[in-house]
Amino acid sequence: MLLKAATVLAFILVRFFSSVPLLRFLTLHRPSPSTAAAALHGTTSSLNPTSQTPTTSAATGPPTAPSSQIPPPTTSTFAKTFSFGTTSMSRVPSRTASSSSAATRTEKPGTPSWAPSLTPPRAGHLFLYVPTTAIVHRVTLKDYPAGHDFHPLGMDVYPSTNGSSSTLFIVNHAREETTIEQFVLDPGHPTEAQYIRTLRAPQFVSPNALAMTSPTSFYVSNDHAVTRRVPGVGHVLPVVESIGGFPLSWVAHVSLDDGDAGTLTHTVVARGIAFANGVARSPDHTQLAVVSTSLGLVHLYTIDDSVTGALTFSHSVPVPFFPDNIMYDDTGALVVAGHPHFPSLVAVAANKSGAMAGSWAVSLTPLSNTTHFASESDARKRAYDERAPTSAAKFAPAVTTHEVETLFQSDGSGVWDVVDDVEGCEDGYDLCRGAVRTGCAGVSSACLN
């Protein structure tokens, strides 16, 4: 018995210390501040819980990237720009909504935002950002059940048409259990989210991000096989799973039937992913992108069936950081944002004095079918992303399927200042850009630093 335990421990240690993800987590560097900006482009569910139907069909998992595919970076210089503590963002018509669990860092230091906490705050927040005014408004959760925790993570909106309401689903890592909350957004009252119901299912192990496929169906990534809720080992195994790059997470497709039976159908459609995080569906509904945070990859799948959500793995694209949230723009380019230095991110999550965590965002634009390379080797060696202060080409090889280009880089030293209930600021939140916004009185002095 002792020999068997020692063998298992030895295997874990070898896997842990020889893994590419571990090297990435420890060698991705702390960003250096710069004064130049780097903006290159410019109550309970009505569903019957006894009728939940799990199924297990899944696409073939993505291959593990060899160490040569994602070489560890050496040096870098990051530009100064603004960042703030949102965990997910989703577009609604003419606006952007974001959920925030930033309060977790003050109530429970050291709790990563991607890990369900045993003691999250009772009430997180939902915000609405209006690009034309650069104002962020807090959204009221109308008729949300009293005493029901709201600790939001991923979310997505199924957009409205012709002024009708939009459907919003949000992952909620509450104290007692992880659920998915459904709301309705009325364009006539954009700062209110009407609560509809709470979805509960035993298959919601570690839901992270959502991608809507209809008003009553969505893809959801589950980022870990073991969560912080597991007694005894919940504070250790999720970290080992992340840093070790173990391909134990998955993506599922969930559909709701509001008929007499009221069923929730949960189908696993992609397995074998190391830390499945952000997920997004392409504008033409033919492709699903899924982030592997541990491996620094974006996996792309072909959507085979729009009803069941069935997927077939296509290929992966490496990025020069730990990818987190993703979103397709209207042209079909995929925007990927993430973290270039994991220890700095941990320091910020732990509220360490003076801690700053950088950010990096890139666009993945499909190459034309008329683009050809002499060989795969030639394609991977080509220069790209040459306009960026720090080129992605230093850390991730080129690929034959997409052009990768930096959108912005940050050292995390911006200011996000609260100006709630200030006259002239529409009872909202103002993004400080080095000067006080016209008409906003009483803004804290931090905006001027």
CSV table of C-alpha atoms in Angstrom, one decimal:
chain,number,residue,atom,x,y,z
A,1,MET,CA,0.0,0.0,0.0
A,2,LEU,CA,2.8,2.4,0.9
A,3,LEU,CA,4.6,1.5,-2.3
A,4,LYS,CA,1.5,2.2,-4.4
A,5,ALA,CA,1.0,5.6,-2.7
A,6,ALA,CA,4.6,6.5,-3.3
A,7,THR,CA,4.3,5.5,-7.0
A,8,VAL,CA,1.2,7.6,-7.4
A,9,LEU,CA,2.9,10.6,-5.7
A,10,ALA,CA,6.0,10.2,-7.8
A,11,PHE,CA,3.8,10.2,-11.0
A,12,ILE,CA,2.1,13.4,-9.9
A,13,LEU,CA,5.3,15.1,-9.1
A,14,VAL,CA,6.9,14.1,-12.4
A,15,ARG,CA,3.8,15.2,-14.3
A,16,PHE,CA,3.6,18.4,-12.3
A,17,PHE,CA,7.2,19.5,-12.6
A,18,SER,CA,7.7,18.5,-16.2
A,19,SER,CA,4.5,20.1,-17.6
A,20,VAL,CA,4.5,22.9,-20.1
A,21,PRO,CA,1.7,24.7,-18.1
A,22,LEU,CA,3.9,24.8,-15.0
A,23,LEU,CA,6.7,26.4,-17.0
A,24,ARG,CA,4.3,29.0,-18.3
A,25,PHE,CA,2.9,29.8,-14.9
A,26,LEU,CA,6.3,30.3,-13.4
A,27,THR,CA,8.2,31.9,-16.3
A,28,LEU,CA,5.7,34.3,-17.8
A,29,HIS,CA,7.2,37.6,-16.6
A,30,ARG,CA,6.0,40.6,-14.6
A,31,PRO,CA,5.1,43.5,-17.0
A,32,SER,CA,7.3,46.6,-16.9
A,33,PRO,CA,5.4,50.0,-16.7
A,34,SER,CA,5.6,52.4,-19.6
A,35,THR,CA,4.1,55.8,-20.1
A,36,ALA,CA,3.1,55.2,-23.7
A,37,ALA,CA,-0.4,54.0,-24.5
A,38,ALA,CA,-0.7,50.8,-26.5
A,39,ALA,CA,-4.1,51.1,-28.1
A,40,LEU,CA,-3.4,49.8,-31.6
A,41,HIS,CA,-7.0,49.8,-32.8
A,42,GLY,CA,-7.9,52.3,-31.5
A,43,THR,CA,-36.8,31.9,-6.8
A,44,THR,CA,-36.3,28.2,-7.8
A,45,SER,CA,-36.4,27.2,-11.4
A,46,SER,CA,-39.8,26.3,-12.9
A,47,LEU,CA,-38.0,23.3,-14.4
A,48,ASN,CA,-38.6,20.0,-12.7
A,49,PRO,CA,-35.2,18.9,-11.2
A,50,THR,CA,-36.2,15.3,-11.4
A,51,SER,CA,-36.5,15.5,-15.2
A,52,GLN,CA,-33.0,16.8,-15.9
A,53,THR,CA,-31.5,14.7,-18.6
A,54,PRO,CA,-27.7,14.3,-18.7
A,55,THR,CA,-26.2,12.8,-21.8
A,56,THR,CA,-22.5,12.0,-22.6
A,57,SER,CA,-21.8,12.4,-26.2
A,58,ALA,CA,-18.7,14.5,-26.8
A,59,ALA,CA,-16.3,15.7,-29.4
A,60,THR,CA,-12.8,14.4,-29.5
A,61,GLY,CA,-10.7,16.4,-27.1
A,62,PRO,CA,-8.0,18.8,-28.4
A,63,PRO,CA,-4.5,17.6,-28.6
A,64,THR,CA,-2.0,18.7,-25.9
A,65,ALA,CA,0.4,21.3,-27.2
A,66,PRO,CA,4.1,20.2,-27.3
A,67,SER,CA,6.5,22.4,-25.4
A,68,SER,CA,8.0,23.7,-28.7
A,69,GLN,CA,4.6,25.1,-29.6
A,70,ILE,CA,4.4,27.5,-26.7
A,71,PRO,CA,8.0,28.6,-25.8
A,72,PRO,CA,8.4,30.5,-22.5
A,73,PRO,CA,8.9,34.2,-22.9
A,74,THR,CA,12.0,36.0,-21.7
A,75,THR,CA,11.6,39.8,-21.6
A,76,SER,CA,8.8,42.2,-22.3
A,77,THR,CA,7.8,45.8,-22.0
A,78,PHE,CA,4.1,46.6,-21.4
A,79,ALA,CA,2.3,49.9,-22.0
A,80,LYS,CA,0.3,51.7,-19.5
A,81,THR,CA,-3.5,51.6,-19.9
A,82,PHE,CA,-6.6,51.0,-17.8
A,83,SER,CA,-7.9,47.7,-16.4
A,84,PHE,CA,-10.6,47.0,-13.9
A,85,GLY,CA,-12.0,44.0,-11.9
A,86,THR,CA,-14.7,42.6,-14.1
A,87,THR,CA,-15.0,38.8,-14.5
A,88,SER,CA,-17.0,38.7,-17.7
A,89,MET,CA,-18.4,41.0,-20.3
A,90,SER,CA,-21.2,40.5,-22.9
A,91,ARG,CA,-22.7,42.8,-25.5
A,92,VAL,CA,-26.3,43.9,-25.5
A,93,PRO,CA,-27.6,46.1,-28.2
A,94,SER,CA,-25.5,49.4,-28.3
A,95,ARG,CA,-24.1,48.6,-24.8
A,96,THR,CA,-21.8,46.3,-22.9
A,97,ALA,CA,-22.8,44.4,-19.7
A,98,SER,CA,-20.3,43.1,-17.2
A,99,SER,CA,-20.5,41.1,-14.0
A,100,SER,CA,-18.1,41.8,-11.2
A,101,SER,CA,-16.9,39.6,-8.3
A,102,ALA,CA,-14.2,42.0,-7.3
A,103,ALA,CA,-15.6,42.1,-3.7
A,104,THR,CA,-14.3,38.5,-3.3
A,105,ARG,CA,-10.8,40.0,-3.0
A,106,THR,CA,-11.7,42.1,0.0
A,107,GLU,CA,-13.8,39.5,1.8
A,108,LYS,CA,-11.8,36.4,1.1
A,109,PRO,CA,-8.2,37.3,0.1
A,110,GLY,CA,-6.4,34.8,-2.1
A,111,THR,CA,-9.5,33.3,-3.7
A,112,PRO,CA,-9.0,33.1,-7.5
A,113,SER,CA,-12.1,34.4,-9.3
A,114,TRP,CA,-12.3,31.2,-11.3
A,115,ALA,CA,-12.6,29.0,-8.3
A,116,PRO,CA,-16.0,28.6,-6.5
A,117,SER,CA,-15.4,30.0,-3.0
A,118,LEU,CA,-16.8,28.5,0.2
A,119,THR,CA,-17.4,32.1,1.6
A,120,PRO,CA,-18.1,34.4,-1.4
A,121,PRO,CA,-19.8,37.7,-0.7
A,122,ARG,CA,-23.6,37.6,-0.5
A,123,ALA,CA,-24.1,40.2,-3.2
A,124,GLY,CA,-21.9,40.8,-6.3
A,125,HIS,CA,-22.9,43.3,-8.9
A,126,LEU,CA,-24.0,43.6,-12.6
A,127,PHE,CA,-22.9,46.7,-14.5
A,128,LEU,CA,-23.9,48.3,-17.9
A,129,TYR,CA,-21.3,50.2,-19.8
A,130,VAL,CA,-22.4,52.7,-22.4
A,131,PRO,CA,-19.5,53.3,-24.9
A,132,THR,CA,-20.9,56.6,-26.2
A,133,THR,CA,-20.7,58.2,-22.7
A,134,ALA,CA,-17.9,56.0,-21.1
A,135,ILE,CA,-20.2,55.6,-18.1
A,136,VAL,CA,-20.7,52.4,-16.2
A,137,HIS,CA,-24.1,52.0,-14.5
A,138,ARG,CA,-24.9,49.5,-11.8
A,139,VAL,CA,-27.8,47.2,-12.9
A,140,THR,CA,-30.6,46.5,-10.4
A,141,LEU,CA,-31.6,42.9,-10.1
A,142,LYS,CA,-35.4,43.3,-10.1
A,143,ASP,CA,-37.4,40.7,-8.0
A,144,TYR,CA,-34.2,38.7,-7.2
A,145,PRO,CA,-35.0,36.4,-4.3
A,146,ALA,CA,-34.1,37.8,-0.9
A,147,GLY,CA,-31.3,35.9,0.8
A,148,HIS,CA,-30.2,34.2,-2.5
A,149,ASP,CA,-26.5,34.8,-3.1
A,150,PHE,CA,-25.3,36.6,-6.2
A,151,HIS,CA,-21.6,35.8,-6.9
A,152,PRO,CA,-21.4,36.2,-10.7
A,153,LEU,CA,-18.8,34.9,-13.1
A,154,GLY,CA,-19.5,34.2,-16.8
A,155,MET,CA,-22.6,35.4,-18.6
A,156,ASP,CA,-24.0,35.9,-22.1
A,157,VAL,CA,-26.9,37.8,-23.7
A,158,TYR,CA,-29.1,36.5,-26.5
A,159,PRO,CA,-29.7,39.8,-28.3
A,160,SER,CA,-33.1,41.4,-28.8
A,161,THR,CA,-34.5,42.3,-32.2
A,162,ASN,CA,-36.8,45.2,-33.1
A,163,GLY,CA,-36.8,46.6,-29.5
A,164,SER,CA,-37.9,43.3,-27.8
A,165,SER,CA,-36.4,42.1,-24.6
A,166,SER,CA,-33.0,40.2,-24.4
A,167,THR,CA,-32.4,37.0,-22.5
A,168,LEU,CA,-29.5,37.0,-20.0
A,169,PHE,CA,-27.9,34.0,-18.3
A,170,ILE,CA,-25.3,34.4,-15.5
A,171,VAL,CA,-23.2,31.8,-13.8
A,172,ASN,CA,-23.6,32.2,-10.0
A,173,HIS,CA,-21.1,30.7,-7.6
A,174,ALA,CA,-23.2,31.1,-4.5
A,175,ARG,CA,-22.3,29.8,-1.0
A,176,GLU,CA,-24.6,26.8,-1.0
A,177,GLU,CA,-24.3,25.7,-4.6
A,178,THR,CA,-23.4,26.8,-8.1
A,179,THR,CA,-26.4,27.8,-10.2
A,180,ILE,CA,-27.2,29.6,-13.4
A,181,GLU,CA,-29.5,32.6,-13.1
A,182,GLN,CA,-31.9,33.8,-15.9
A,183,PHE,CA,-32.9,37.4,-16.4
A,184,VAL,CA,-34.6,39.5,-19.0
A,185,LEU,CA,-33.3,42.9,-20.2
A,186,ASP,CA,-35.8,45.4,-21.4
A,187,PRO,CA,-34.2,48.0,-23.7
A,188,GLY,CA,-36.6,50.6,-22.3
A,189,HIS,CA,-35.1,50.0,-18.8
A,190,PRO,CA,-31.5,49.1,-19.5
A,191,THR,CA,-30.4,49.4,-15.8
A,192,GLU,CA,-32.8,46.8,-14.6
A,193,ALA,CA,-32.5,43.0,-15.0
A,194,GLN,CA,-35.8,41.2,-14.4
A,195,TYR,CA,-35.2,37.9,-12.5
A,196,ILE,CA,-36.8,34.9,-14.2
A,197,ARG,CA,-35.6,31.8,-12.5
A,198,THR,CA,-32.6,29.8,-11.1
A,199,LEU,CA,-31.3,26.8,-12.9
A,200,ARG,CA,-30.0,24.0,-10.8
A,201,ALA,CA,-28.4,20.7,-12.0
A,202,PRO,CA,-25.8,18.3,-10.6
A,203,GLN,CA,-23.9,18.6,-13.8
A,204,PHE,CA,-23.1,22.2,-13.0
A,205,VAL,CA,-19.8,21.3,-11.4
A,206,SER,CA,-17.6,24.3,-12.2
A,207,PRO,CA,-19.4,26.4,-14.8
A,208,ASN,CA,-17.4,29.4,-16.0
A,209,ALA,CA,-18.4,31.0,-19.2
A,210,LEU,CA,-21.6,30.9,-21.4
A,211,ALA,CA,-22.3,31.3,-25.1
A,212,MET,CA,-26.0,31.6,-26.0
A,213,THR,CA,-27.4,29.6,-28.9
A,214,SER,CA,-31.0,30.6,-28.5
A,215,PRO,CA,-33.2,32.3,-25.8
A,216,THR,CA,-33.4,28.9,-24.0
A,217,SER,CA,-30.1,27.2,-24.8
A,218,PHE,CA,-26.4,27.8,-24.4
A,219,TYR,CA,-22.9,26.4,-24.2
A,220,VAL,CA,-21.2,26.4,-20.8
A,221,SER,CA,-17.6,25.7,-20.0
A,222,ASN,CA,-16.8,23.8,-16.8
A,223,ASP,CA,-13.2,24.8,-15.9
A,224,HIS,CA,-12.3,22.2,-13.3
A,225,ALA,CA,-13.1,18.6,-12.4
A,226,VAL,CA,-12.4,19.3,-8.7
A,227,THR,CA,-13.5,22.6,-7.1
A,228,ARG,CA,-13.0,24.4,-3.8
A,229,ARG,CA,-16.2,22.9,-2.5
A,230,VAL,CA,-14.6,19.5,-2.1
A,231,PRO,CA,-13.8,19.1,1.7
A,232,GLY,CA,-10.2,18.6,2.6
A,233,VAL,CA,-8.6,18.9,-0.8
A,234,GLY,CA,-10.6,21.7,-2.4
A,235,HIS,CA,-7.9,24.3,-1.7
A,236,VAL,CA,-5.1,22.2,-3.3
A,237,LEU,CA,-6.4,20.0,-6.2
A,238,PRO,CA,-7.9,22.8,-8.3
A,239,VAL,CA,-4.6,24.6,-8.3
A,240,VAL,CA,-2.7,21.4,-9.2
A,241,GLU,CA,-5.2,20.8,-12.0
A,242,SER,CA,-4.6,24.3,-13.3
A,243,ILE,CA,-0.9,24.4,-13.1
A,244,GLY,CA,-0.4,20.8,-14.1
A,245,GLY,CA,-2.5,21.4,-17.2
A,246,PHE,CA,-4.5,18.2,-16.6
A,247,PRO,CA,-7.1,17.9,-19.4
A,248,LEU,CA,-10.1,17.3,-17.1
A,249,SER,CA,-12.5,20.1,-17.9
A,250,TRP,CA,-15.2,20.2,-20.5
A,251,VAL,CA,-17.9,22.1,-22.4
A,252,ALA,CA,-21.6,21.2,-22.3
A,253,HIS,CA,-24.7,22.3,-24.2
A,254,VAL,CA,-27.7,23.1,-22.1
A,255,SER,CA,-31.3,23.4,-23.5
A,256,LEU,CA,-34.5,24.2,-21.6
A,257,ASP,CA,-37.9,22.9,-22.4
A,258,ASP,CA,-40.7,24.9,-20.8
A,259,GLY,CA,-43.4,22.4,-21.6
A,260,ASP,CA,-45.5,20.5,-19.1
A,261,ALA,CA,-42.5,18.4,-18.1
A,262,GLY,CA,-40.2,21.3,-17.7
A,263,THR,CA,-36.9,19.6,-18.6
A,264,LEU,CA,-33.3,20.7,-18.6
A,265,THR,CA,-31.1,18.7,-21.1
A,266,HIS,CA,-27.4,18.7,-20.4
A,267,THR,CA,-25.1,17.3,-23.0
A,268,VAL,CA,-21.3,17.2,-22.8
A,269,VAL,CA,-20.1,18.2,-26.3
A,270,ALA,CA,-16.3,18.6,-25.8
A,271,ARG,CA,-14.0,16.9,-23.3
A,272,GLY,CA,-10.2,16.7,-22.6
A,273,ILE,CA,-9.6,20.5,-22.2
A,274,ALA,CA,-7.1,21.9,-19.7
A,275,PHE,CA,-8.8,24.6,-17.7
A,276,ALA,CA,-11.7,25.4,-20.1
A,277,ASN,CA,-12.5,29.0,-19.6
A,278,GLY,CA,-14.0,31.6,-22.1
A,279,VAL,CA,-16.4,30.3,-24.8
A,280,ALA,CA,-17.9,32.1,-27.8
A,281,ARG,CA,-20.0,31.3,-30.8
A,282,SER,CA,-19.1,32.8,-34.2
A,283,PRO,CA,-21.5,35.3,-35.8
A,284,ASP,CA,-22.4,32.8,-38.5
A,285,HIS,CA,-23.1,30.1,-35.9
A,286,THR,CA,-20.7,27.6,-37.5
A,287,GLN,CA,-17.8,27.7,-35.0
A,288,LEU,CA,-17.3,27.6,-31.3
A,289,ALA,CA,-14.2,28.9,-29.7
A,290,VAL,CA,-13.1,27.6,-26.3
A,291,VAL,CA,-10.1,28.8,-24.2
A,292,SER,CA,-7.6,26.5,-22.6
A,293,THR,CA,-6.1,28.8,-20.0
A,294,SER,CA,-3.5,26.4,-18.7
A,295,LEU,CA,-2.0,25.7,-22.1
A,296,GLY,CA,-2.4,29.2,-23.6
A,297,LEU,CA,-4.5,27.9,-26.5
A,298,VAL,CA,-7.8,28.8,-28.1
A,299,HIS,CA,-9.5,25.6,-29.4
A,300,LEU,CA,-11.8,25.9,-32.3
A,301,TYR,CA,-14.7,23.5,-33.0
A,302,THR,CA,-17.1,23.1,-35.8
A,303,ILE,CA,-20.8,23.2,-34.7
A,304,ASP,CA,-22.3,20.1,-36.3
A,305,ASP,CA,-25.9,20.5,-35.0
A,306,SER,CA,-27.4,23.8,-33.9
A,307,VAL,CA,-30.1,22.0,-31.8
A,308,THR,CA,-28.0,19.5,-29.9
A,309,GLY,CA,-24.9,21.6,-29.9
A,310,ALA,CA,-22.7,18.7,-31.2
A,311,LEU,CA,-19.1,19.7,-31.9
A,312,THR,CA,-16.1,18.4,-33.9
A,313,PHE,CA,-12.7,19.6,-32.9
A,314,SER,CA,-10.9,21.6,-35.7
A,315,HIS,CA,-7.7,23.1,-34.6
A,316,SER,CA,-6.0,25.3,-31.9
A,317,VAL,CA,-4.3,28.7,-32.0
A,318,PRO,CA,-1.6,29.6,-29.4
A,319,VAL,CA,-1.6,33.0,-27.7
A,320,PRO,CA,1.2,34.7,-25.7
A,321,PHE,CA,-0.6,34.8,-22.3
A,322,PHE,CA,-3.1,32.9,-20.2
A,323,PRO,CA,-6.3,33.5,-22.1
A,324,ASP,CA,-9.5,34.2,-20.2
A,325,ASN,CA,-12.4,35.9,-21.8
A,326,ILE,CA,-13.2,35.8,-25.5
A,327,MET,CA,-15.7,37.4,-27.9
A,328,TYR,CA,-16.3,37.4,-31.7
A,329,ASP,CA,-16.7,40.8,-33.3
A,330,ASP,CA,-19.2,41.4,-36.1
A,331,THR,CA,-16.5,40.6,-38.8
A,332,GLY,CA,-15.8,37.2,-37.5
A,333,ALA,CA,-12.5,38.0,-35.8
A,334,LEU,CA,-12.1,36.6,-32.3
A,335,VAL,CA,-11.0,38.9,-29.5
A,336,VAL,CA,-9.0,37.1,-26.8
A,337,ALA,CA,-8.0,38.8,-23.5
A,338,GLY,CA,-5.9,37.3,-20.7
A,339,HIS,CA,-3.1,37.5,-18.2
A,340,PRO,CA,0.6,37.6,-19.1
A,341,HIS,CA,1.9,37.0,-15.5
A,342,PHE,CA,0.2,34.6,-13.2
A,343,PRO,CA,2.0,35.4,-10.0
A,344,SER,CA,1.0,39.1,-10.4
A,345,LEU,CA,-2.6,38.1,-10.9
A,346,VAL,CA,-2.5,36.0,-7.7
A,347,ALA,CA,-1.0,39.0,-5.8
A,348,VAL,CA,-3.8,41.2,-6.9
A,349,ALA,CA,-6.4,38.6,-5.9
A,350,ALA,CA,-4.8,38.4,-2.5
A,351,ASN,CA,-4.9,42.2,-2.1
A,352,LYS,CA,-1.2,42.5,-1.6
A,353,SER,CA,0.0,46.1,-1.2
A,354,GLY,CA,1.2,47.7,-4.5
A,355,ALA,CA,0.3,44.6,-6.5
A,356,MET,CA,-0.5,45.2,-10.2
A,357,ALA,CA,-1.5,42.6,-12.8
A,358,GLY,CA,-1.0,43.2,-16.5
A,359,SER,CA,-3.4,42.4,-19.3
A,360,TRP,CA,-3.0,41.5,-23.0
A,361,ALA,CA,-5.6,41.3,-25.7
A,362,VAL,CA,-5.3,40.0,-29.3
A,363,SER,CA,-7.5,39.5,-32.2
A,364,LEU,CA,-7.6,36.2,-34.2
A,365,THR,CA,-8.6,36.9,-37.8
A,366,PRO,CA,-9.0,33.9,-40.1
A,367,LEU,CA,-6.6,33.9,-43.0
A,368,SER,CA,-8.0,33.9,-46.5
A,369,ASN,CA,-8.3,30.5,-48.3
A,370,THR,CA,-6.1,32.0,-51.0
A,371,THR,CA,-3.2,32.4,-48.5
A,372,HIS,CA,-0.7,29.6,-49.0
A,373,PHE,CA,2.7,28.7,-47.4
A,374,ALA,CA,5.6,26.7,-48.8
A,375,SER,CA,5.5,24.5,-45.7
A,376,GLU,CA,4.1,24.4,-42.2
A,377,SER,CA,7.6,25.2,-40.9
A,378,ASP,CA,7.8,28.4,-43.0
A,379,ALA,CA,4.4,29.5,-41.8
A,380,ARG,CA,5.3,29.1,-38.1
A,381,LYS,CA,8.6,31.0,-38.6
A,382,ARG,CA,7.0,34.0,-40.2
A,383,ALA,CA,7.0,37.4,-38.5
A,384,TYR,CA,3.7,38.8,-37.3
A,385,ASP,CA,2.2,41.3,-34.8
A,386,GLU,CA,5.0,43.7,-35.6
A,387,ARG,CA,3.2,46.9,-34.6
A,388,ALA,CA,2.8,45.9,-30.9
A,389,PRO,CA,5.1,47.3,-28.2
A,390,THR,CA,5.8,43.7,-27.4
A,391,SER,CA,5.1,41.3,-30.2
A,392,ALA,CA,3.1,38.1,-29.7
A,393,ALA,CA,5.6,36.5,-32.1
A,394,LYS,CA,8.2,36.5,-29.3
A,395,PHE,CA,6.2,34.0,-27.3
A,396,ALA,CA,3.8,32.1,-29.6
A,397,PRO,CA,4.5,30.7,-33.1
A,398,ALA,CA,2.5,31.8,-36.1
A,399,VAL,CA,-0.2,29.5,-37.4
A,400,THR,CA,-1.5,28.8,-40.9
A,401,THR,CA,-5.2,29.5,-40.0
A,402,HIS,CA,-5.2,32.9,-38.3
A,403,GLU,CA,-3.5,36.2,-38.1
A,404,VAL,CA,-2.8,37.2,-34.5
A,405,GLU,CA,-2.6,40.9,-33.7
A,406,THR,CA,-2.2,42.7,-30.4
A,407,LEU,CA,-5.1,45.1,-29.6
A,408,PHE,CA,-3.7,46.4,-26.3
A,409,GLN,CA,-1.2,45.7,-23.6
A,410,SER,CA,-1.3,46.9,-20.0
A,411,ASP,CA,0.7,46.8,-16.8
A,412,GLY,CA,-2.5,47.2,-14.7
A,413,SER,CA,-1.7,50.6,-13.4
A,414,GLY,CA,-4.9,52.4,-14.4
A,415,VAL,CA,-7.5,53.8,-12.1
A,416,TRP,CA,-11.2,52.7,-11.8
A,417,ASP,CA,-12.8,55.3,-9.6
A,418,VAL,CA,-16.3,55.1,-8.1
A,419,VAL,CA,-18.4,58.2,-8.4
A,420,ASP,CA,-21.7,56.7,-7.4
A,421,ASP,CA,-24.5,59.2,-6.6
A,422,VAL,CA,-22.5,62.2,-7.8
A,423,GLU,CA,-24.4,65.0,-9.5
A,424,GLY,CA,-23.7,65.0,-13.3
A,425,CYS,CA,-22.5,61.5,-13.4
A,426,GLU,CA,-25.9,59.8,-13.8
A,427,ASP,CA,-25.5,57.9,-10.5
A,428,GLY,CA,-22.9,55.7,-12.3
A,429,TYR,CA,-19.3,54.8,-12.4
A,430,ASP,CA,-16.8,56.9,-14.3
A,431,LEU,CA,-13.7,55.6,-16.0
A,432,CYS,CA,-10.9,58.0,-15.2
A,433,ARG,CA,-8.6,58.7,-18.1
A,434,GLY,CA,-6.2,61.0,-16.4
A,435,ALA,CA,-8.7,63.9,-16.1
A,436,VAL,CA,-12.1,64.4,-14.6
A,437,ARG,CA,-15.0,64.0,-17.0
A,438,THR,CA,-16.8,67.2,-17.9
A,439,GLY,CA,-19.8,67.6,-15.6
A,440,CYS,CA,-18.7,65.1,-13.0
A,441,ALA,CA,-18.2,66.9,-9.7
A,442,GLY,CA,-16.7,65.4,-6.6
A,443,VAL,CA,-14.6,62.8,-8.3
A,444,SER,CA,-11.9,61.4,-6.0
A,445,SER,CA,-8.4,62.7,-6.3
A,446,ALA,CA,-7.3,59.2,-7.4
A,447,CYS,CA,-8.6,60.1,-10.8
A,448,LEU,CA,-6.0,62.8,-11.1
A,449,ASN,CA,-3.0,60.6,-10.3
